[in-house]
JSON list of C-alpha atoms in Angstrom, two decimals:
[
{"chain": "A", "resi": 1, "resn": "MET", "atom": "CA", "xyz": [96.90, 138.95, 73.06]},
{"chain": "A", "resi": 2, "resn": "VAL", "atom": "CA", "xyz": [100.95, 139.54, 72.89]},
{"chain": "A", "resi": 3, "resn": "SER", "atom": "CA", "xyz": [102.75, 138.34, 75.94]},
{"chain": "A", "resi": 4, "resn": "CYS", "atom": "CA", "xyz": [105.61, 140.76, 77.42]},
{"chain": "A", "resi": 5, "resn": "LEU", "atom": "CA", "xyz": [107.92, 137.45, 76.80]},
{"chain": "A", "resi": 6, "resn": "THR", "atom": "CA", "xyz": [107.69, 137.86, 73.16]},
{"chain": "A", "resi": 7, "resn": "PRO", "atom": "CA", "xyz": [111.17, 138.58, 72.36]},
{"chain": "A", "resi": 8, "resn": "TYR", "atom": "CA", "xyz": [111.95, 135.63, 74.98]},
{"chain": "A", "resi": 9, "resn": "PRO", "atom": "CA", "xyz": [110.60, 132.44, 73.39]},
{"chain": "A", "resi": 10, "resn": "HIS", "atom": "CA", "xyz": [112.56, 130.41, 76.08]},
{"chain": "A", "resi": 11, "resn": "LEU", "atom": "CA", "xyz": [110.84, 131.78, 79.14]},
{"chain": "A", "resi": 12, "resn": "LYS", "atom": "CA", "xyz": [107.78, 130.43, 80.27]},
{"chain": "A", "resi": 13, "resn": "ASN", "atom": "CA", "xyz": [104.47, 132.43, 81.64]},
{"chain": "A", "resi": 14, "resn": "ILE", "atom": "CA", "xyz": [103.96, 131.69, 85.02]},
{"chain": "A", "resi": 15, "resn": "ASP", "atom": "CA", "xyz": [101.10, 132.27, 87.26]},
{"chain": "A", "resi": 16, "resn": "PHE", "atom": "CA", "xyz": [101.30, 133.07, 90.99]},
{"chain": "A", "resi": 17, "resn": "THR", "atom": "CA", "xyz": [99.87, 129.67, 91.84]},
{"chain": "A", "resi": 18, "resn": "ASP", "atom": "CA", "xyz": [103.38, 128.29, 90.04]},
{"chain": "A", "resi": 19, "resn": "LEU", "atom": "CA", "xyz": [105.55, 130.29, 92.79]},
{"chain": "A", "resi": 20, "resn": "GLN", "atom": "CA", "xyz": [105.90, 128.87, 96.70]},
{"chain": "A", "resi": 21, "resn": "TYR", "atom": "CA", "xyz": [104.86, 130.93, 99.15]},
{"chain": "A", "resi": 22, "resn": "PRO", "atom": "CA", "xyz": [105.17, 130.71, 102.99]},
{"chain": "A", "resi": 23, "resn": "TYR", "atom": "CA", "xyz": [101.31, 131.57, 103.68]},
{"chain": "A", "resi": 24, "resn": "PRO", "atom": "CA", "xyz": [98.50, 129.91, 101.89]},
{"chain": "A", "resi": 25, "resn": "VAL", "atom": "CA", "xyz": [97.00, 131.97, 98.93]},
{"chain": "A", "resi": 26, "resn": "LYS", "atom": "CA", "xyz": [93.69, 133.07, 98.66]},
{"chain": "A", "resi": 27, "resn": "THR", "atom": "CA", "xyz": [91.84, 134.01, 95.31]},
{"chain": "A", "resi": 28, "resn": "LEU", "atom": "CA", "xyz": [88.85, 136.34, 94.98]},
{"chain": "A", "resi": 29, "resn": "THR", "atom": "CA", "xyz": [87.47, 136.60, 91.62]},
{"chain": "A", "resi": 30, "resn": "VAL", "atom": "CA", "xyz": [86.07, 140.08, 90.75]},
{"chain": "A", "resi": 31, "resn": "GLN", "atom": "CA", "xyz": [84.23, 141.14, 87.45]},
{"chain": "A", "resi": 32, "resn": "ASP", "atom": "CA", "xyz": [83.39, 137.99, 86.87]},
{"chain": "A", "resi": 33, "resn": "SER", "atom": "CA", "xyz": [87.17, 137.37, 85.25]},
{"chain": "A", "resi": 34, "resn": "ILE", "atom": "CA", "xyz": [89.68, 139.24, 87.38]},
{"chain": "A", "resi": 35, "resn": "LYS", "atom": "CA", "xyz": [91.30, 136.99, 89.76]},
{"chain": "A", "resi": 36, "resn": "VAL", "atom": "CA", "xyz": [92.87, 138.62, 92.92]},
{"chain": "A", "resi": 37, "resn": "ALA", "atom": "CA", "xyz": [95.37, 136.80, 94.79]},
{"chain": "A", "resi": 38, "resn": "TYR", "atom": "CA", "xyz": [96.22, 137.60, 98.83]},
{"chain": "A", "resi": 39, "resn": "VAL", "atom": "CA", "xyz": [97.14, 136.57, 101.94]},
{"chain": "A", "resi": 40, "resn": "ASP", "atom": "CA", "xyz": [95.12, 136.82, 105.10]},
{"chain": "A", "resi": 41, "resn": "GLU", "atom": "CA", "xyz": [97.37, 136.34, 108.23]},
{"chain": "A", "resi": 42, "resn": "GLY", "atom": "CA", "xyz": [96.51, 136.66, 111.89]},
{"chain": "A", "resi": 43, "resn": "THR", "atom": "CA", "xyz": [93.88, 138.18, 114.08]},
{"chain": "A", "resi": 44, "resn": "GLY", "atom": "CA", "xyz": [92.78, 141.26, 115.71]},
{"chain": "A", "resi": 45, "resn": "GLU", "atom": "CA", "xyz": [90.60, 143.96, 115.85]},
{"chain": "A", "resi": 46, "resn": "GLN", "atom": "CA", "xyz": [92.90, 146.19, 113.39]},
{"chain": "A", "resi": 47, "resn": "THR", "atom": "CA", "xyz": [93.69, 145.32, 110.10]},
{"chain": "A", "resi": 48, "resn": "LEU", "atom": "CA", "xyz": [97.48, 146.17, 108.26]},
{"chain": "A", "resi": 49, "resn": "ILE", "atom": "CA", "xyz": [97.52, 145.67, 104.57]},
{"chain": "A", "resi": 50, "resn": "PHE", "atom": "CA", "xyz": [100.64, 145.45, 102.34]},
{"chain": "A", "resi": 51, "resn": "ILE", "atom": "CA", "xyz": [101.18, 146.37, 99.06]},
{"chain": "A", "resi": 52, "resn": "HIS", "atom": "CA", "xyz": [104.72, 145.15, 97.65]},
{"chain": "A", "resi": 53, "resn": "GLY", "atom": "CA", "xyz": [106.34, 147.14, 94.97]},
{"chain": "A", "resi": 54, "resn": "LEU", "atom": "CA", "xyz": [107.50, 146.24, 91.47]},
{"chain": "A", "resi": 55, "resn": "GLY", "atom": "CA", "xyz": [110.37, 143.68, 91.67]},
{"chain": "A", "resi": 56, "resn": "SER", "atom": "CA", "xyz": [108.96, 142.26, 95.05]},
{"chain": "A", "resi": 57, "resn": "TYR", "atom": "CA", "xyz": [106.88, 139.18, 96.09]},
{"chain": "A", "resi": 58, "resn": "LEU", "atom": "CA", "xyz": [105.39, 138.32, 99.34]},
{"chain": "A", "resi": 59, "resn": "PRO", "atom": "CA", "xyz": [108.52, 137.08, 100.96]},
{"chain": "A", "resi": 60, "resn": "ALA", "atom": "CA", "xyz": [109.87, 140.49, 101.49]},
{"chain": "A", "resi": 61, "resn": "TRP", "atom": "CA", "xyz": [106.94, 141.20, 103.65]},
{"chain": "A", "resi": 62, "resn": "GLN", "atom": "CA", "xyz": [107.80, 137.49, 105.88]},
{"chain": "A", "resi": 63, "resn": "LYS", "atom": "CA", "xyz": [109.10, 138.92, 108.70]},
{"chain": "A", "resi": 64, "resn": "ASN", "atom": "CA", "xyz": [106.83, 141.92, 109.33]},
{"chain": "A", "resi": 65, "resn": "ILE", "atom": "CA", "xyz": [103.92, 139.41, 108.77]},
{"chain": "A", "resi": 66, "resn": "ASN", "atom": "CA", "xyz": [105.45, 136.98, 111.42]},
{"chain": "A", "resi": 67, "resn": "ALA", "atom": "CA", "xyz": [106.16, 139.97, 113.97]},
{"chain": "A", "resi": 68, "resn": "LEU", "atom": "CA", "xyz": [102.33, 141.36, 113.32]},
{"chain": "A", "resi": 69, "resn": "LYS", "atom": "CA", "xyz": [100.06, 138.52, 112.98]},
{"chain": "A", "resi": 70, "resn": "GLU", "atom": "CA", "xyz": [99.30, 137.55, 116.76]},
{"chain": "A", "resi": 71, "resn": "ARG", "atom": "CA", "xyz": [98.13, 141.56, 117.48]},
{"chain": "A", "resi": 72, "resn": "TYR", "atom": "CA", "xyz": [96.58, 142.32, 114.10]},
{"chain": "A", "resi": 73, "resn": "GLN", "atom": "CA", "xyz": [94.74, 140.82, 110.87]},
{"chain": "A", "resi": 74, "resn": "THR", "atom": "CA", "xyz": [97.72, 141.24, 108.15]},
{"chain": "A", "resi": 75, "resn": "LEU", "atom": "CA", "xyz": [96.46, 141.38, 104.08]},
{"chain": "A", "resi": 76, "resn": "LEU", "atom": "CA", "xyz": [98.61, 141.10, 101.66]},
{"chain": "A", "resi": 77, "resn": "LYS", "atom": "CA", "xyz": [97.80, 141.74, 97.87]},
{"chain": "A", "resi": 78, "resn": "ILE", "atom": "CA", "xyz": [99.96, 139.83, 95.60]},
{"chain": "A", "resi": 79, "resn": "LEU", "atom": "CA", "xyz": [100.68, 141.72, 92.43]}
]
């Protein structure tokens, strides 16, 4: 398997578990080998799903999650 870091041997591959997030990260394995990481915060009858774009990550949604988790279940897919 060729890594996208091949031209940059001084950089190391990191896993999402190497990053510090402001909420507990949960994982789910699908199709026996694909690990999906997500955050599940808050309660409520309605669920809001946050999906960040390329070049962003969970802390970009932190203010939104903090403001909404009292009234909604908030799910954030970690890419």
